[in-house]
XYZ file of C-alpha atoms in Angstrom:
282
model
C 0.032 0.018 0.011
C 1.375 3.440 -1.076
C -0.475 6.398 0.403
C -0.199 9.904 -1.026
C -1.814 13.151 0.293
C -3.517 15.939 -1.610
C -4.286 19.309 0.016
C -5.675 22.648 -1.215
C -3.657 25.883 -1.123
C -5.508 27.473 1.806
C -3.447 25.576 4.303
C -0.227 27.417 3.247
C 2.124 24.551 3.988
C 5.891 25.520 3.650
C 7.303 24.442 0.208
C 10.043 22.428 2.010
C 7.435 20.537 3.974
C 5.331 19.830 0.831
C 8.476 18.538 -0.903
C 9.693 16.456 2.042
C 6.374 14.699 2.433
C 5.547 14.536 -1.258
C 2.210 16.308 -0.956
C 0.246 17.485 -3.924
C -1.256 20.940 -3.651
C -4.348 21.941 -5.646
C -4.707 25.727 -5.665
C -7.858 27.773 -5.229
C -8.467 30.806 -7.414
C -8.542 34.537 -6.802
C -10.826 36.618 -9.078
C -9.886 40.257 -9.554
C -12.216 42.353 -11.739
C -13.362 39.125 -13.502
C -9.817 37.940 -14.140
C -9.165 34.426 -12.586
C -5.782 34.088 -11.015
C -4.270 30.897 -9.444
C -3.547 31.252 -5.740
C 0.211 31.524 -5.096
C 0.918 30.993 -8.718
C -0.343 34.093 -10.524
C -0.797 36.258 -7.394
C 0.514 36.371 -3.852
C -0.664 37.799 -0.585
C 0.724 41.302 -1.308
C -1.023 41.417 -4.645
C -4.397 40.347 -3.242
C -4.287 42.926 -0.335
C -3.287 45.722 -2.747
C -6.200 44.894 -4.988
C -8.590 44.922 -2.056
C -7.419 48.292 -0.884
C -7.324 49.695 -4.352
C -11.122 49.115 -4.346
C -11.043 46.443 -6.993
C -13.650 43.666 -7.055
C -11.962 40.707 -5.412
C -13.407 37.263 -4.677
C -12.391 33.640 -4.636
C -13.471 30.324 -6.276
C -12.794 26.689 -5.540
C -10.707 24.474 -7.788
C -12.582 22.634 -10.496
C -13.200 18.851 -10.239
C -10.817 18.614 -13.218
C -8.037 20.129 -11.181
C -8.439 17.383 -8.533
C -8.744 14.703 -11.169
C -5.388 15.780 -12.559
C -3.795 15.558 -9.144
C -5.304 12.158 -8.391
C -4.262 10.817 -11.834
C -0.700 12.110 -11.326
C -0.313 10.360 -8.051
C -2.001 7.098 -9.304
C 0.509 7.060 -12.213
C 3.346 7.533 -9.672
C 2.285 4.412 -7.935
C -0.161 5.483 -5.252
C -2.689 2.854 -4.213
C -4.495 5.124 -1.781
C -4.940 8.908 -1.721
C -6.063 11.087 1.189
C -7.381 14.499 0.018
C -7.764 17.160 2.713
C -9.732 20.327 1.958
C -10.811 23.607 3.444
C -14.103 23.400 5.329
C -17.141 22.627 3.231
C -18.899 25.509 5.166
C -16.480 28.002 3.651
C -15.899 26.702 0.117
C -17.094 24.256 -2.529
C -13.621 22.676 -2.695
C -14.647 19.630 -0.676
C -17.489 18.932 -3.053
C -15.197 19.468 -6.159
C -12.757 16.850 -4.719
C -15.560 14.464 -4.087
C -16.861 14.756 -7.598
C -13.378 14.086 -8.942
C -12.899 11.113 -6.653
C -16.071 9.522 -7.832
C -14.698 9.488 -11.371
C -11.377 7.760 -10.446
C -11.480 3.956 -10.249
C -7.812 2.862 -10.276
C -6.958 4.160 -6.810
C -8.755 4.408 -3.406
C -9.458 7.967 -2.575
C -10.651 9.403 0.721
C -11.735 13.025 0.753
C -11.610 14.508 4.257
C -13.469 17.740 5.130
C -11.186 19.454 7.631
C -13.952 21.755 8.866
C -11.130 24.258 9.094
C -8.871 26.527 7.050
C -5.538 28.271 7.028
C -3.361 27.539 10.110
C -6.120 25.454 11.694
C -6.277 23.162 8.651
C -2.448 23.121 8.448
C -2.264 21.633 11.939
C -4.727 18.889 10.996
C -2.854 18.074 7.743
C 0.384 17.740 9.689
C -1.254 15.387 12.162
C -2.627 13.253 9.284
C 0.788 13.213 7.554
C 2.463 12.190 10.826
C 0.050 9.252 11.311
C 0.345 7.979 7.713
C 4.106 8.096 7.983
C 3.907 6.110 11.237
C 2.282 3.310 9.152
C -1.432 4.001 9.811
C -4.008 3.379 7.147
C -6.049 6.332 5.989
C -9.141 5.488 8.077
C -6.825 5.012 11.094
C -5.075 8.313 10.511
C -8.449 10.056 10.249
C -9.727 8.397 13.397
C -6.668 9.698 15.300
C -7.225 13.166 13.842
C -10.948 13.456 14.713
C -10.594 14.550 18.353
C -8.173 17.323 17.210
C -10.652 18.391 14.590
C -13.449 18.448 17.172
C -11.336 20.388 19.666
C -9.996 23.099 17.322
C -10.319 26.817 17.397
C -9.294 29.596 14.958
C -9.247 33.300 16.013
C -8.789 35.839 13.290
C -8.159 39.400 14.551
C -8.642 42.165 12.043
C -6.627 45.481 12.279
C -9.751 47.440 11.319
C -13.169 47.204 9.597
C -11.979 47.945 6.107
C -12.035 44.421 4.669
C -15.641 43.824 6.151
C -16.735 47.097 4.576
C -15.217 46.211 1.169
C -16.876 42.774 1.244
C -20.278 44.428 1.626
C -20.941 42.804 4.968
C -20.834 46.236 6.781
C -22.110 49.601 5.536
C -19.616 52.404 4.753
C -21.075 54.559 7.580
C -20.873 51.890 10.200
C -17.347 50.910 9.147
C -16.266 54.522 9.319
C -17.703 55.013 12.789
C -16.124 51.712 13.839
C -12.754 52.701 12.571
C -12.943 56.073 14.261
C -13.604 54.161 17.539
C -10.723 51.833 16.562
C -12.860 48.776 16.688
C -10.884 45.577 16.005
C -13.241 42.583 15.398
C -12.205 39.035 16.157
C -13.679 36.212 13.966
C -13.969 32.960 15.748
C -14.135 29.739 13.748
C -15.067 26.615 15.637
C -15.929 23.284 14.041
C -17.168 24.594 10.791
C -19.045 27.671 12.086
C -18.015 31.284 11.953
C -18.864 33.878 14.608
C -18.062 37.628 14.576
C -19.144 38.391 18.104
C -15.933 39.755 19.641
C -14.996 43.405 19.226
C -12.074 45.084 20.901
C -10.361 48.460 20.682
C -6.740 47.573 21.555
C -4.198 44.863 20.795
C -3.787 44.370 24.535
C -7.495 43.516 24.892
C -7.341 41.031 22.034
C -4.302 39.267 23.503
C -5.915 39.079 26.947
C -9.013 37.475 25.305
C -6.806 34.993 23.410
C -4.917 34.027 26.623
C -8.127 33.454 28.518
C -9.476 31.218 25.711
C -6.217 29.249 25.620
C -6.095 28.845 29.347
C -9.707 27.487 29.301
C -8.915 24.920 26.646
C -5.638 23.837 28.230
C -7.721 22.553 31.173
C -9.433 20.102 28.818
C -6.298 18.654 27.211
C -5.754 14.887 27.502
C -2.510 14.373 25.632
C -1.483 16.906 23.058
C -1.923 20.614 22.577
C -0.785 22.156 19.302
C -0.837 25.965 18.653
C 0.166 28.098 15.673
C -0.039 31.778 14.759
C 0.017 33.459 11.272
C -0.542 36.891 9.835
C -1.348 39.125 6.785
C 1.877 41.153 6.552
C 2.118 41.712 10.262
C 5.135 39.626 11.324
C 6.343 41.973 14.012
C 2.914 42.027 15.531
C 2.604 38.217 15.824
C 6.093 37.865 17.237
C 5.137 40.353 19.860
C 1.847 38.533 20.598
C 3.602 35.197 20.643
C 6.106 36.468 23.282
C 3.309 37.880 25.456
C 1.270 34.691 25.403
C 4.323 32.394 26.043
C 5.344 34.575 28.977
C 1.828 34.442 30.433
C 1.247 30.701 29.778
C 4.346 28.745 30.676
C 5.195 25.650 28.750
C 3.438 26.323 25.461
C 5.457 26.791 22.284
C 3.639 28.729 19.585
C 4.581 27.706 16.042
C 4.939 30.683 13.628
C 3.393 29.644 10.292
C 3.721 31.268 6.895
C 1.668 34.293 6.057
C -2.013 33.550 5.749
C -3.284 32.358 2.345
C -4.338 35.145 -0.072
C -7.711 33.394 -0.276
C -8.269 33.847 3.442
C -6.586 37.282 3.699
C -9.216 38.789 1.432
C -11.592 38.764 4.413
C -8.992 39.264 7.100
C -7.349 42.349 5.641
C -3.881 43.997 5.939
C -2.337 43.729 9.399
C -4.688 40.943 10.507
C -3.488 38.026 12.512
C -4.699 34.432 13.049
C -4.059 32.044 15.917
C -5.286 28.519 16.041
C -4.986 25.542 18.413
C -6.215 21.991 18.664
C -5.975 19.276 21.242
C -7.134 15.843 22.186
């Protein structure tokens, strides 16, 4: 049995990690003024953020089933007998459905499509757990079974620098966004088990960090064996290093992994200067 793993581009795995573990990455698309660009191929994070703040029409789209079919065929031809495909949450994108449609048309290899119910750094952690288990000799069902508690006990917090990206997406009126920015409102999006909540609003970085610390402390009390935590950003490296230092000083014994910058696909909604922190545990 030879297992290979396919992921989508929202997880932003480091190129050296992708190469070392022979992962196949299927990119999502960024659409700017009706021009379709391939994530991290035709456009990067800086280009996406510039387009957003230039007032251009920016959106995203999932990969086509054909893109997944090409990835599956490639791995099958390379000798794979089983393929595990991990996607961004089905509640956020049609990527999972596209992968399923493609898998149904492939008959010469066993394909398991796994809905991460996550994205970005949260999904990255789950992918790494699955890769770890497969490389320990687990079958795909066994690797998924090991991963499920981490998936069930996972949290992503995305803290925006301001309300500009919400305004530009049309989810907030210009007047409300202007008032909110004058008041220095910094919303925090909480993503838990496939559901998004925008019910936290703060006015200072200090308040955001205090909130994050309390959430982490609460979940640490529930940990049975492993606790994994990671932080990322949208062109705000100094900020996340400062936040990482504060959290690690407050909560002894945790080591926060600094991930790559957040995927351009995710950053469209997060905005310039935003940060993301995620953790999971069993």
